[in-house]
Short mmCIF file of C-alpha atoms in Angstrom, two decimals:
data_model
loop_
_atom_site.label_atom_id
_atom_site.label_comp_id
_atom_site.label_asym_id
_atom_site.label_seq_id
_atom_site.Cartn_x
_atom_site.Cartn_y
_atom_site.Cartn_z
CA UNK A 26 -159.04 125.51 -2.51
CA UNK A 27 -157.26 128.56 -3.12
CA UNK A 28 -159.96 130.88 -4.52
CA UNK A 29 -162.58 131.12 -2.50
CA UNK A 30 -165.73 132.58 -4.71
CA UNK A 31 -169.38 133.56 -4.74
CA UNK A 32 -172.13 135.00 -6.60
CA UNK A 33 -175.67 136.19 -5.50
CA UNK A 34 -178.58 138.39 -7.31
CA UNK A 35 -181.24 139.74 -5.64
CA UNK A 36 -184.40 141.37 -7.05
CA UNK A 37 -184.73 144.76 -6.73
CA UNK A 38 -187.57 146.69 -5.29
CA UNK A 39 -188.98 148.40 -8.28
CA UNK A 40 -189.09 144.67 -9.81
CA UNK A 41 -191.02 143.42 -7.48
CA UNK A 42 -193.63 146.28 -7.69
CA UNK A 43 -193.85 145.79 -11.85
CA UNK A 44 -194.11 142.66 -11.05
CA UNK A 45 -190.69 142.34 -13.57
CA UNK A 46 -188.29 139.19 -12.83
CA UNK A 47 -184.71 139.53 -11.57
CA UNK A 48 -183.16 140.15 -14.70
CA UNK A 49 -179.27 140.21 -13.19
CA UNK A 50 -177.71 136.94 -13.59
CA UNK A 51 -174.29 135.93 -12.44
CA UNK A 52 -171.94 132.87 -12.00
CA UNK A 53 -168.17 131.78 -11.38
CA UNK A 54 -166.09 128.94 -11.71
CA UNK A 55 -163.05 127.45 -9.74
CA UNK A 56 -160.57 125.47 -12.08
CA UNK A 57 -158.01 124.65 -9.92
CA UNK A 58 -155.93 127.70 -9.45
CA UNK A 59 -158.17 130.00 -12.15
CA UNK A 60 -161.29 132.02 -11.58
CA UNK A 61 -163.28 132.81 -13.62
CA UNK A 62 -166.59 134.86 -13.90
CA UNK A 63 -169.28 136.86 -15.66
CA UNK A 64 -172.49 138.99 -14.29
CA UNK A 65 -174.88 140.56 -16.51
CA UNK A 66 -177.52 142.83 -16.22
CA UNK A 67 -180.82 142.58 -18.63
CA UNK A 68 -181.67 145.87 -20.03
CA UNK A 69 -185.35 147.14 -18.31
CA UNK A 70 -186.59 147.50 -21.80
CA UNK A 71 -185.61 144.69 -23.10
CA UNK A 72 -188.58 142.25 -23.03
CA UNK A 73 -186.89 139.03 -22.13
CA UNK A 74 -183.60 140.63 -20.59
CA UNK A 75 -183.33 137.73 -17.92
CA UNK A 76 -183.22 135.26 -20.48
CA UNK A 77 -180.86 137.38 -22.36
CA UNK A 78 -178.68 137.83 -18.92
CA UNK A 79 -178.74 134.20 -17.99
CA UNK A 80 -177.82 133.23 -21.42
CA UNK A 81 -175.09 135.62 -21.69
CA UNK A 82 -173.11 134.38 -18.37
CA UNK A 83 -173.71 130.62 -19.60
CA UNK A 84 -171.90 130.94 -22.81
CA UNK A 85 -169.39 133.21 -21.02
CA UNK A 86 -168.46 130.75 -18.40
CA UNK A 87 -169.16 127.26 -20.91
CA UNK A 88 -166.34 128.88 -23.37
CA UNK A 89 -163.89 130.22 -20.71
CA UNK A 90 -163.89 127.05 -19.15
CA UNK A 91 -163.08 125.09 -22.49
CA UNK A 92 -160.36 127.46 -22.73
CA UNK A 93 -158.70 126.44 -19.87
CA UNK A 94 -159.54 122.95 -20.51
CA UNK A 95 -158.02 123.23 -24.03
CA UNK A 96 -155.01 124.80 -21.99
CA UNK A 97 -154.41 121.63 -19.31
CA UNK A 98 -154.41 119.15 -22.35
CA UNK A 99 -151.62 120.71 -23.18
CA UNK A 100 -150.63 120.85 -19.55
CA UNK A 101 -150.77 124.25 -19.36
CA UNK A 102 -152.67 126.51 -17.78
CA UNK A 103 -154.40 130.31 -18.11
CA UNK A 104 -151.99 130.74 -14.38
CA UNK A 105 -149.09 128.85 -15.81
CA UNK A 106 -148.78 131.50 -18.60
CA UNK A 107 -145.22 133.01 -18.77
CA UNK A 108 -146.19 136.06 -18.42
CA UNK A 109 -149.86 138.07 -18.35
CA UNK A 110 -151.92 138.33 -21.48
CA UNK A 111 -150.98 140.98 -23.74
CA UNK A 112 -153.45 143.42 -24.46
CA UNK A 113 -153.73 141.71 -27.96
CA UNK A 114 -154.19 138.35 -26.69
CA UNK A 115 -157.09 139.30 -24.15
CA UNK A 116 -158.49 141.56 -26.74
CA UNK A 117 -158.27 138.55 -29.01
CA UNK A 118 -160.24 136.23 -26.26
CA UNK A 119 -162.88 138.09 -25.15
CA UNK A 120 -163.84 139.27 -28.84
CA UNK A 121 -164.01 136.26 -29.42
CA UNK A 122 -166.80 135.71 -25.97
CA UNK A 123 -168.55 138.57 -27.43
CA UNK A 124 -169.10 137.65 -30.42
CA UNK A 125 -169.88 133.82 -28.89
CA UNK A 126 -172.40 135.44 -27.01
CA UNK A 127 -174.14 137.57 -29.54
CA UNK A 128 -174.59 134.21 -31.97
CA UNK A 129 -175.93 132.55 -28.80
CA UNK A 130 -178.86 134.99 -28.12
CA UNK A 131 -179.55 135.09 -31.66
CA UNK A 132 -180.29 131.40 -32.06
CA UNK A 133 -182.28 131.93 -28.48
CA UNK A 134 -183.86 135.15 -30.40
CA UNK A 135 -184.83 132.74 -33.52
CA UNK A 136 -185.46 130.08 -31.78
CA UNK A 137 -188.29 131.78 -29.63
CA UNK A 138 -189.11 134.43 -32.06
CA UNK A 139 -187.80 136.95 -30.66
CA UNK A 140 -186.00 139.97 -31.73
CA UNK A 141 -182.63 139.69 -30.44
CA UNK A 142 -182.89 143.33 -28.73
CA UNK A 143 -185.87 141.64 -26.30
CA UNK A 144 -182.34 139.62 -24.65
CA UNK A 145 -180.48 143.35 -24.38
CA UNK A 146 -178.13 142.94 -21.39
CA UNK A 147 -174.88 144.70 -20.34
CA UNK A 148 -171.85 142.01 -19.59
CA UNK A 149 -168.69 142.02 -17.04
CA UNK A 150 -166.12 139.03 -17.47
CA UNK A 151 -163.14 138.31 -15.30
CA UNK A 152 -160.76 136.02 -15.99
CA UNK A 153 -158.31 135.87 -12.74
CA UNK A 154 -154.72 133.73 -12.02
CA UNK A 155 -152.66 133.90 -8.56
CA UNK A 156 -150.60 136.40 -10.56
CA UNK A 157 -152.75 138.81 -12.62
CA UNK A 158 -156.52 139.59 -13.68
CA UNK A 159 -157.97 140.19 -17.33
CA UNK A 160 -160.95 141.41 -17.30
CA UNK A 161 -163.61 143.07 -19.63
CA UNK A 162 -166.49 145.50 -19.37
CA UNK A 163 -169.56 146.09 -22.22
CA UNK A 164 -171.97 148.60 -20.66
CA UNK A 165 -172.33 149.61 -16.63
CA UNK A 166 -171.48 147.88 -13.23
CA UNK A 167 -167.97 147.46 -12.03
CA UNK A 168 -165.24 145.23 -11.05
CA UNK A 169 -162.72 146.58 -7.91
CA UNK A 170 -159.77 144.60 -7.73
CA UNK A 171 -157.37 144.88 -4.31
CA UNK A 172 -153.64 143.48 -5.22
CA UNK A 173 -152.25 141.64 -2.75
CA UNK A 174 -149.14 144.25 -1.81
CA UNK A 175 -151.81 146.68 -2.04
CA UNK A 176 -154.33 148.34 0.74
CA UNK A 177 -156.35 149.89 -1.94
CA UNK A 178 -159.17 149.12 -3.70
CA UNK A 179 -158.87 149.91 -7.78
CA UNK A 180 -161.43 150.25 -9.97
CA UNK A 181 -160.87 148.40 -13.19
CA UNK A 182 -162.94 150.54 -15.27
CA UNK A 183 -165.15 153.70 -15.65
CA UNK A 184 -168.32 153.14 -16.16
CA UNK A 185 -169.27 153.23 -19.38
CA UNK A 186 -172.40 155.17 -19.63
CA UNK A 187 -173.39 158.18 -22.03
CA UNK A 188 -173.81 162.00 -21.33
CA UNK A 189 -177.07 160.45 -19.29
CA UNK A 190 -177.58 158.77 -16.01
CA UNK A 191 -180.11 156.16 -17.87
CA UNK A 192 -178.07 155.22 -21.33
CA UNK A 193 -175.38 152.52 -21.25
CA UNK A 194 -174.27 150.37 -24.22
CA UNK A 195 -175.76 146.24 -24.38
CA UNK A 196 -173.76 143.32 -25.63
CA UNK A 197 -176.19 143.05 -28.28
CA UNK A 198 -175.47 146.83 -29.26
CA UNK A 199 -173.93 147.20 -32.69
CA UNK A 200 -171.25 149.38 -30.66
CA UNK A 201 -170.77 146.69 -28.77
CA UNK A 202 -167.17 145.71 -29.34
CA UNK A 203 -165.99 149.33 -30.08
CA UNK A 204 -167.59 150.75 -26.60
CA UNK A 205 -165.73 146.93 -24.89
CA UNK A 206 -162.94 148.06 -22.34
CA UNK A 207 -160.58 145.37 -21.48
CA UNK A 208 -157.50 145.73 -18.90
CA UNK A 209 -155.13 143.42 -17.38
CA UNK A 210 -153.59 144.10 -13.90
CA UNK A 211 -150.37 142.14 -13.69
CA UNK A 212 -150.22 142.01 -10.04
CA UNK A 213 -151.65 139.10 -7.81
CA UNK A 214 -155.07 139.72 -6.79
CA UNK A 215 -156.27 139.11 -3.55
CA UNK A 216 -160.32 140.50 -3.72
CA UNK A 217 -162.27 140.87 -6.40
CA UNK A 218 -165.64 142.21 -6.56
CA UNK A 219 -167.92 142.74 -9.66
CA UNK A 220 -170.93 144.45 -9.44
CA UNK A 221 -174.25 145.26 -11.21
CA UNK A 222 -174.82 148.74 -11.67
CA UNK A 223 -177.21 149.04 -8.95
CA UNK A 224 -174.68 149.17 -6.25
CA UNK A 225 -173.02 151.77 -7.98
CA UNK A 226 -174.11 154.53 -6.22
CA UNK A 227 -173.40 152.76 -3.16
CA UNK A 228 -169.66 151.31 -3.63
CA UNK A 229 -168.23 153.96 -5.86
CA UNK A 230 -167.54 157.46 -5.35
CA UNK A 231 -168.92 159.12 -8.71
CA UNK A 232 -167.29 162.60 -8.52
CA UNK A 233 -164.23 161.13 -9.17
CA UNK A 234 -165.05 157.61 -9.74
CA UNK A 235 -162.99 156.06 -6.80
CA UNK A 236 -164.18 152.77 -5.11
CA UNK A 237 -165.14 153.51 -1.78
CA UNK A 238 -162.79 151.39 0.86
CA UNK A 239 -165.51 150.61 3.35
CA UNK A 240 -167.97 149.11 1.35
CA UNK A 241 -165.65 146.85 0.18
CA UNK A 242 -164.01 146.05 3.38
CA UNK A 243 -166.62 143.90 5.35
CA UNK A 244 -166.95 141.59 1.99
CA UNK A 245 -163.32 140.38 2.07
CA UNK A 246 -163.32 140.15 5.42
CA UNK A 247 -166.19 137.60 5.17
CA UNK A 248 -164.53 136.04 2.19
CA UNK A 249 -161.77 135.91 4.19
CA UNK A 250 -163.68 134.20 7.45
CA UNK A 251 -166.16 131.43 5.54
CA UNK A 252 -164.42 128.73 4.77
CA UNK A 253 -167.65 127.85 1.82
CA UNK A 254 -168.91 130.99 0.74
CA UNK A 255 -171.68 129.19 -1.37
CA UNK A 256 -173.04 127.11 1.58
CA UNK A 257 -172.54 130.43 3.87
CA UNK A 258 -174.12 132.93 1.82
CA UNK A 259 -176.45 134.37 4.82
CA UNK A 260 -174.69 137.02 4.98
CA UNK A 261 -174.34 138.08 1.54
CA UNK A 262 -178.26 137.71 0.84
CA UNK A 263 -179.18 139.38 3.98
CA UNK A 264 -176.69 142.44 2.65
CA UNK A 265 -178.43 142.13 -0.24
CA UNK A 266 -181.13 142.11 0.59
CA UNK A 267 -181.58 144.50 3.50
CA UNK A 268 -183.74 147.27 3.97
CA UNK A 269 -180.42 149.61 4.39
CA UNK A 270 -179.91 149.04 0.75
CA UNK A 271 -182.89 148.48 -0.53
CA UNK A 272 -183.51 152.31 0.73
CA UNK A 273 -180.58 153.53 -1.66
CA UNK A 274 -181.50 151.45 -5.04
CA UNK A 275 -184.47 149.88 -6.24
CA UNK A 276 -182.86 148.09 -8.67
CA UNK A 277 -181.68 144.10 -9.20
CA UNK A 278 -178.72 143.72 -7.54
CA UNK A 279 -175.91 140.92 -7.81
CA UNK A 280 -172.13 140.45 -6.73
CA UNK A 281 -169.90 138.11 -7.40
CA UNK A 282 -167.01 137.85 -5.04
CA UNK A 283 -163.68 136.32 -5.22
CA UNK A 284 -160.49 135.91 -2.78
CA UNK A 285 -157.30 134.40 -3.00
CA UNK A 286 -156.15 132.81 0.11
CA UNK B 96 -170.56 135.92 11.49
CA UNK B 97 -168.85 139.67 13.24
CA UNK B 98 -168.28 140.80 9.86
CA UNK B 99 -170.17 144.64 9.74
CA UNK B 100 -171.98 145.48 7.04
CA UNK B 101 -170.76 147.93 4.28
CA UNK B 102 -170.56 151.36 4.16
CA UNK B 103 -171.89 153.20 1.63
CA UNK B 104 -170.61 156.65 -0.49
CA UNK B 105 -172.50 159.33 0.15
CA UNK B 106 -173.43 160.42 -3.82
CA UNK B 107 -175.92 162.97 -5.00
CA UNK B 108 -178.83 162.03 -6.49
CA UNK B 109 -179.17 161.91 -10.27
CA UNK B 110 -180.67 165.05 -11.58
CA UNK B 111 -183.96 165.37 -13.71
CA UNK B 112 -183.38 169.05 -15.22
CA UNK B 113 -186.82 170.31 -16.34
CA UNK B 114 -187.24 174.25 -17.84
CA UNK B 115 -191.20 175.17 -17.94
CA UNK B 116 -190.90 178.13 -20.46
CA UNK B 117 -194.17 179.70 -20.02
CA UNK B 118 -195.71 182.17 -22.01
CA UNK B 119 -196.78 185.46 -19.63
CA UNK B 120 -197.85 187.72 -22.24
CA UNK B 121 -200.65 190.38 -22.04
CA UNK B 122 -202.90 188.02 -23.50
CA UNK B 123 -202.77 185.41 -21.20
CA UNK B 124 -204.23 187.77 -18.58
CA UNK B 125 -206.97 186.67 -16.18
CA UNK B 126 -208.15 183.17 -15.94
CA UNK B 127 -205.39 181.65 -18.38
CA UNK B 128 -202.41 182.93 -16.05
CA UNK B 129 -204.05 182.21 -12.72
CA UNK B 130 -205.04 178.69 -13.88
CA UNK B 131 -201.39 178.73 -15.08
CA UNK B 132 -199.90 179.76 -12.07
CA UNK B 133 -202.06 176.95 -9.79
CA UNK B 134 -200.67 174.61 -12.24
CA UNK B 135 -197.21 175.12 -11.54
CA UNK B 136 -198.02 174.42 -7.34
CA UNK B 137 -200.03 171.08 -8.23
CA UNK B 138 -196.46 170.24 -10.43
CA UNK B 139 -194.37 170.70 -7.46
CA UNK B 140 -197.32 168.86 -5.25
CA UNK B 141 -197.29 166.17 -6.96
CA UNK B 142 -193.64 165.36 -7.63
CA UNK B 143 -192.97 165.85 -3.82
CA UNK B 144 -195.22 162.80 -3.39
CA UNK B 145 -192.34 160.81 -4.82
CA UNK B 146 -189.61 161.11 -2.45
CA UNK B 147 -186.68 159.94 -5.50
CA UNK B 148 -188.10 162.10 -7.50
CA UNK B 149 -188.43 164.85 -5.46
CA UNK B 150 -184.57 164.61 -4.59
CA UNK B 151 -183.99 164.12 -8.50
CA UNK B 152 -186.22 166.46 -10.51
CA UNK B 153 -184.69 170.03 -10.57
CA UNK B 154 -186.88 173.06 -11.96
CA UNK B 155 -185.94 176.05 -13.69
CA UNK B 156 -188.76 178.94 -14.48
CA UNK B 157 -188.39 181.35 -17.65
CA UNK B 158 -191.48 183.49 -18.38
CA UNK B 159 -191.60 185.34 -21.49
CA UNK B 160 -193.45 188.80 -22.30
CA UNK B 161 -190.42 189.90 -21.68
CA UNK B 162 -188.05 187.32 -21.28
CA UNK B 163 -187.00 186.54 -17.84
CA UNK B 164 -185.34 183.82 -15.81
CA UNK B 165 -188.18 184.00 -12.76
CA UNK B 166 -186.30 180.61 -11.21
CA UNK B 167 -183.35 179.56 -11.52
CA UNK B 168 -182.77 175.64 -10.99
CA UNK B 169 -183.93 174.01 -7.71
CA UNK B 170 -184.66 171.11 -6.37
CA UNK B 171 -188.92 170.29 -6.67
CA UNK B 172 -189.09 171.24 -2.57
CA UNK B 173 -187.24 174.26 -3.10
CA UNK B 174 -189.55 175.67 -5.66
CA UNK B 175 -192.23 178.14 -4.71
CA UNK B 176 -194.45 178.07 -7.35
CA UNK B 177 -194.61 182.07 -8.31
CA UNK B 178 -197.75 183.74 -8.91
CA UNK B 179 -197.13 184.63 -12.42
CA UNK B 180 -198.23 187.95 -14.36
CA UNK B 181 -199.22 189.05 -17.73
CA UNK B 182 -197.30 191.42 -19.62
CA UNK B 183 -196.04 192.22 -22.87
CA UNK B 184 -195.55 191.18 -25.97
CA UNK B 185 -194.30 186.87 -27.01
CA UNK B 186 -190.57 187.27 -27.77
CA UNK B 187 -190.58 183.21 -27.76
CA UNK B 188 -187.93 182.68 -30.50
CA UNK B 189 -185.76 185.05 -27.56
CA UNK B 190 -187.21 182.04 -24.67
CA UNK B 191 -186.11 178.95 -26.32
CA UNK B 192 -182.58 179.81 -26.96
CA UNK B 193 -182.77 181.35 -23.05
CA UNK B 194 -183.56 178.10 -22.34
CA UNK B 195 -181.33 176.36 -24.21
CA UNK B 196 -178.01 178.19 -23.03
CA UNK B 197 -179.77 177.64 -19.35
CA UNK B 198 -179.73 173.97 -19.75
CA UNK B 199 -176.21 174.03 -21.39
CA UNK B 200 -174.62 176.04 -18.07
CA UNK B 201 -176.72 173.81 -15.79
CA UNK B 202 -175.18 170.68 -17.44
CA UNK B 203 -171.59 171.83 -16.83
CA UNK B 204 -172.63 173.07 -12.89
CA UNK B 205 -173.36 168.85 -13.05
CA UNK B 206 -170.25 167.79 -14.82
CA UNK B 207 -168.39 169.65 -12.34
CA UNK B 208 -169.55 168.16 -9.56
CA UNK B 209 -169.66 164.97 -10.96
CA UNK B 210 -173.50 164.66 -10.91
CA UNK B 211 -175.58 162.47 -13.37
CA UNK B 212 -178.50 163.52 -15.36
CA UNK B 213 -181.48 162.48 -17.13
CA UNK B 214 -182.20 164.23 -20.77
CA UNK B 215 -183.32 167.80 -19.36
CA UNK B 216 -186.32 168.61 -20.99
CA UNK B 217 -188.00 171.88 -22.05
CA UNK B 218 -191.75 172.32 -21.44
CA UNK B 219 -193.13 175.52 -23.71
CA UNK B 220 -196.45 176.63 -22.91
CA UNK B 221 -197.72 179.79 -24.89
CA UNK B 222 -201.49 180.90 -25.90
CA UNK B 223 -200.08 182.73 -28.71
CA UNK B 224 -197.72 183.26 -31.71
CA UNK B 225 -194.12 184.51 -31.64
CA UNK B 226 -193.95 188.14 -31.75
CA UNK B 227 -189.94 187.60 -32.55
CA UNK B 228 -187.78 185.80 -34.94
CA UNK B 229 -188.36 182.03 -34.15
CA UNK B 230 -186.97 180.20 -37.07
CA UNK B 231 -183.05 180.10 -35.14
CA UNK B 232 -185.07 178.67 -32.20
CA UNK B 233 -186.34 176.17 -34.46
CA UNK B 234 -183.26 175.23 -35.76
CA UNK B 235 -181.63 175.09 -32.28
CA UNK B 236 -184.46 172.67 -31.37
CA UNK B 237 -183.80 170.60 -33.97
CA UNK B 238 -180.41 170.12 -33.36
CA UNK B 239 -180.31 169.70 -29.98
CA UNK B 240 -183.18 166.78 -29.79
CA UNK B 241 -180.87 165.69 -32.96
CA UNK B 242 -178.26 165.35 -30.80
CA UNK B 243 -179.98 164.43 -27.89
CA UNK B 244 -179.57 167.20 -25.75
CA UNK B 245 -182.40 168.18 -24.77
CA UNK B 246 -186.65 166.96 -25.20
CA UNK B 247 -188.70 169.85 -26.22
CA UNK B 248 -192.40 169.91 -25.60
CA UNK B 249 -194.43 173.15 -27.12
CA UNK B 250 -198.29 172.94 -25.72
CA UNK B 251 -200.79 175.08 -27.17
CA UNK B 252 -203.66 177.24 -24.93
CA UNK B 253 -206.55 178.25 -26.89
CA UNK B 254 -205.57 180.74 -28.86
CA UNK B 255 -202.19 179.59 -29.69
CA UNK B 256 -200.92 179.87 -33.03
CA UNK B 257 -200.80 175.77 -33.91
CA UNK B 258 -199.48 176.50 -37.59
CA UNK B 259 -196.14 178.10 -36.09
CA UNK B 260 -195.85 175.96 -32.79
CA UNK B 261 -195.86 173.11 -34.88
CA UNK B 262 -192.66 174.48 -37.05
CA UNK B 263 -191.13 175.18 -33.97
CA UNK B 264 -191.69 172.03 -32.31
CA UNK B 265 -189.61 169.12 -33.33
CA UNK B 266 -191.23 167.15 -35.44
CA UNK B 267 -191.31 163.64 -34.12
CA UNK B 268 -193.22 165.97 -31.09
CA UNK B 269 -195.85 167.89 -32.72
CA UNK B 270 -197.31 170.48 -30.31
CA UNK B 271 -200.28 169.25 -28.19
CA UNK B 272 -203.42 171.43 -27.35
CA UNK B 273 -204.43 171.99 -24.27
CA UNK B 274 -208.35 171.10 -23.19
CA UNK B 275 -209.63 174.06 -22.15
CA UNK B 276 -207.17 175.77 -19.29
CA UNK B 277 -206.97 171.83 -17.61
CA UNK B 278 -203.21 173.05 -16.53
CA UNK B 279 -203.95 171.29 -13.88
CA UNK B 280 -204.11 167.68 -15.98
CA UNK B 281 -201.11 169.05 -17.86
CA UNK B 282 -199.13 169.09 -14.86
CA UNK B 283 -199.83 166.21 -13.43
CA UNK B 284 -199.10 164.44 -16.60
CA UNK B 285 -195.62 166.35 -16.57
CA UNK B 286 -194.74 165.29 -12.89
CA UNK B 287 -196.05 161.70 -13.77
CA UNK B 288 -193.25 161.73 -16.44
CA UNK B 289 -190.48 163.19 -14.48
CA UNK B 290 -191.12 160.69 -11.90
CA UNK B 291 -190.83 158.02 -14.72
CA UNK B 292 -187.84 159.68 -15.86
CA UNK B 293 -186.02 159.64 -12.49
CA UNK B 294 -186.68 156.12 -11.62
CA UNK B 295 -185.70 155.40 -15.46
CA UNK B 296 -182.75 152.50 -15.21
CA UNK B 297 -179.94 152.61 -17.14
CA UNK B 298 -180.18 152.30 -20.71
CA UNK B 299 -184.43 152.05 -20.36
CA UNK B 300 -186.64 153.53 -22.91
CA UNK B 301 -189.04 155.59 -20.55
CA UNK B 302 -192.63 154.98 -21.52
CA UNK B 303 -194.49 158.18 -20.82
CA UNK B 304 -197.90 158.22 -19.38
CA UNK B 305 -200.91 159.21 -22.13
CA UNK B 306 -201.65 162.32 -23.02
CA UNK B 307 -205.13 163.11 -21.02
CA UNK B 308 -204.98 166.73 -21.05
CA UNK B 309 -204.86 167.35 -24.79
CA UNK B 310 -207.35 167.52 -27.39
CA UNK B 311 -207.36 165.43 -29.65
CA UNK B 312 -206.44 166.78 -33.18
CA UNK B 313 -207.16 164.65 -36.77
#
């Protein structure tokens, strides 16, 4: 297989002393020669967020997939595209997730009696082809991207976060799609890591929001070495879940991971 | 597998900007400013229990009879709590928009070196009534907790004129009394909160710890 891809989340410290769930969720999808992929984080105050997270990436991944399903009916696929989305077109798309997702934890919120701010959560998507990446951001956490005629590691966005360390916007916000960044790199990927915002701190240089080279490193270099990253995650979980980082963020933490050989 | 393990960037901590704006005038002399004064050390005690929040939480002192900026921000095990002294008259209309420009240059020391902050908050403390013009202060206040700037606290020592504090105060944060001269619960109960605030996660309403010190007014 030509991607090779993985997610983990791992329950932060200060979770496991409130005795709070993991409420980061993540997942990925291999459709032939497409990736695809979505992480969210539930917002702390948010009373259900890791229903809200888990739901979010379902309905992300469900309807991305159709998508590319809908696509190879026609025998065509998101990587046999011409040329790269236009802005308008991948504007057009993940508006469209969005909103999918927002009508999804709604019926959840109704359906448990909920309000639908108790399923608050922030929400990365990546949509990635041999030959480009579209990808969207509502909220914090980050997706680096290395091209493959490229030694660097490029952040896709800024972080989105307000004048204060502790405000970010939710997918359930009502500025929502206004605060959504979207950008589509036309050159073929070969890494790509997405990130919670708990590793933040950790993988990207905040003075002038540069992604840190060797952080990233070590995890394409094991993407590159396992031949099944989900079988041969020990690595990953024991990153994860090591004291090392544990000692620099107390938060939930999840990656997903993604290389094309 | 001989993959190493990441690196990580070296960033600076978040910052948790507090101002205690404490009122120094004559009439806080004797007990009321020594009790004042010890509270200020079981503050910085207390917070340096927390090791995040000791890196995070970053103290500024202004005193007022006259207004003066007796500490300028540091860093909670930086701070040496001062042993404060009574004089003068209650210029605290002059104090809060001391404080306010403070916070404003402090913000754009943080901007500049691309450090991230918490909502700075102001924490008054007076046993009196302003012996200034306080209604720009006011209006300040209520502009900047309008736009978020800043969280203003005014609490009131025996003595204090309540009436005014609370037209000062914002008004979704009415003034609380003090019990007595328990600075001592007053400051724990502040460095229980910056602690909450400086473990706060992104985007989390911070539920502050109740209000023990204060009495209890109908």
């Amino acid at each position: 297989m030509p991607w090779k891809a993985v997610t983990r989340s791992v329950i932060g410290t200060s979770h496991i002393q409130q005795q709070l769930p993991c409420q980061d969720y993540g997942g990925k999808q291999i459709l032939g020669d497409v990736l695809i992929g979505a992480i969210a984080d539930g917002a702390g105050s948010a009373a259900h967020a890791e229903v809200g997270a888990k739901l979010a990436v379902t309905i992300v991944l469900e309807y991305l997939a159709l998508t590319e399903v809908w696509l190879q009916k026609r025998r065509q696929s998101w990587r046999s595209l011409p040329h790269p989305p236009a802005q308008e077109l991948a504007t057009k798309l993940f508006t469209k997730i969005v909103n999918k997702v927002n009508l999804g934890l709604r019926k959840q919120a109704e359906t448990s009696g909920y309000s639908i701010d108790d399923l608050a959560c922030t929400l990365l998507v990546l949509l990635a082809t041999p030959r480009w990446v579209a990808a969207m951001q509502i909220g914090d956490g980050f997706i680096v991207v290395r091209s493959k005629r490229r030694q660097d590691y490029q952040l896709f966005f800024q972080p989105d976060k307000g004048e204060y360390a502790n405000q970010t916007t939710f997918v359930t916000s009502s500025n929502a799609l206004a605060d959504m960044q979207i950008r589509i790199l036309s050159n073929p990927p070969k890494f790509i890591c997405a990130s919670t915002d708990a590793l933040e701190r950790v993988a990207i240089r905040l003075s002038d929001w540069s992604a840190f080279p060797p952080f990233f490193k070590p995890l394409e270099e094991y993407l590159l070495e396992t031949t099944h990253p989900d079988k041969d995650d020990d690595y990953l979980i024991s990153f994860l879940e090591s004291d090392r980082l544990n000692s620099r963020t107390d938060d939930d933490k999840t990656l997903l991971l993604g290389f094309y050989e | 597998m001989p993959v190493g393990l990441p690196e990580f960037v070296e960033n600076p901590e978040n910052r948790c900007p507090v101002i205690l704006l404490l009122d120094t005038s004559t009439s806080m002399t004797g007990q009321p400013i020594q009790e004042l004064s010890r509270g200020v050390g079981v503050f910085k005690e207390d917070v340096q229990r927390d090791t995040k929040a000791s890196l995070s939480v970053e103290v500024a002192i202004v005193t007022f009879g006259p207004v003066q900026l007796l500490q300028d921000f540091v860093t909670v095990d930086q701070l040496v709590p001062p042993q404060l002294e009574a004089n003068g008259y209650t210029p605290m209309g002059e104090a809060i928009e001391y404080a306010i420009d403070l916070l404003q240059d402090r913000k754009e020391v943080y901007k500049t070196n691309g450090i991230q902050y918490y909502r700075p908050w102001i924490f008054m403390i007076t046993d009196g009534a302003p012996t200034d013009s306080w209604h720009n202060a006011a209006q300040e206040i209520r502009l900047g907790e309008a736009d978020r700037k800043f969280c203003f606290f005014a609490v009131g020592v025996e003595g204090a004129d309540m009436t005014t504090l609370s037209k000062i105060a914002p008004p979704d944060r009415p003034p609380a009394k003090l019990n007595g001269l328990d600075f001592q619960s007053l400051f724990v109960w502040l460095s229980t909160s910056m602690k909450r605030v400086s473990s706060g996660k992104v985007g989390e309403a911070i539920a502050l710890p109740p209000v023990g010190w204060a009495e209890i007014s109908s």
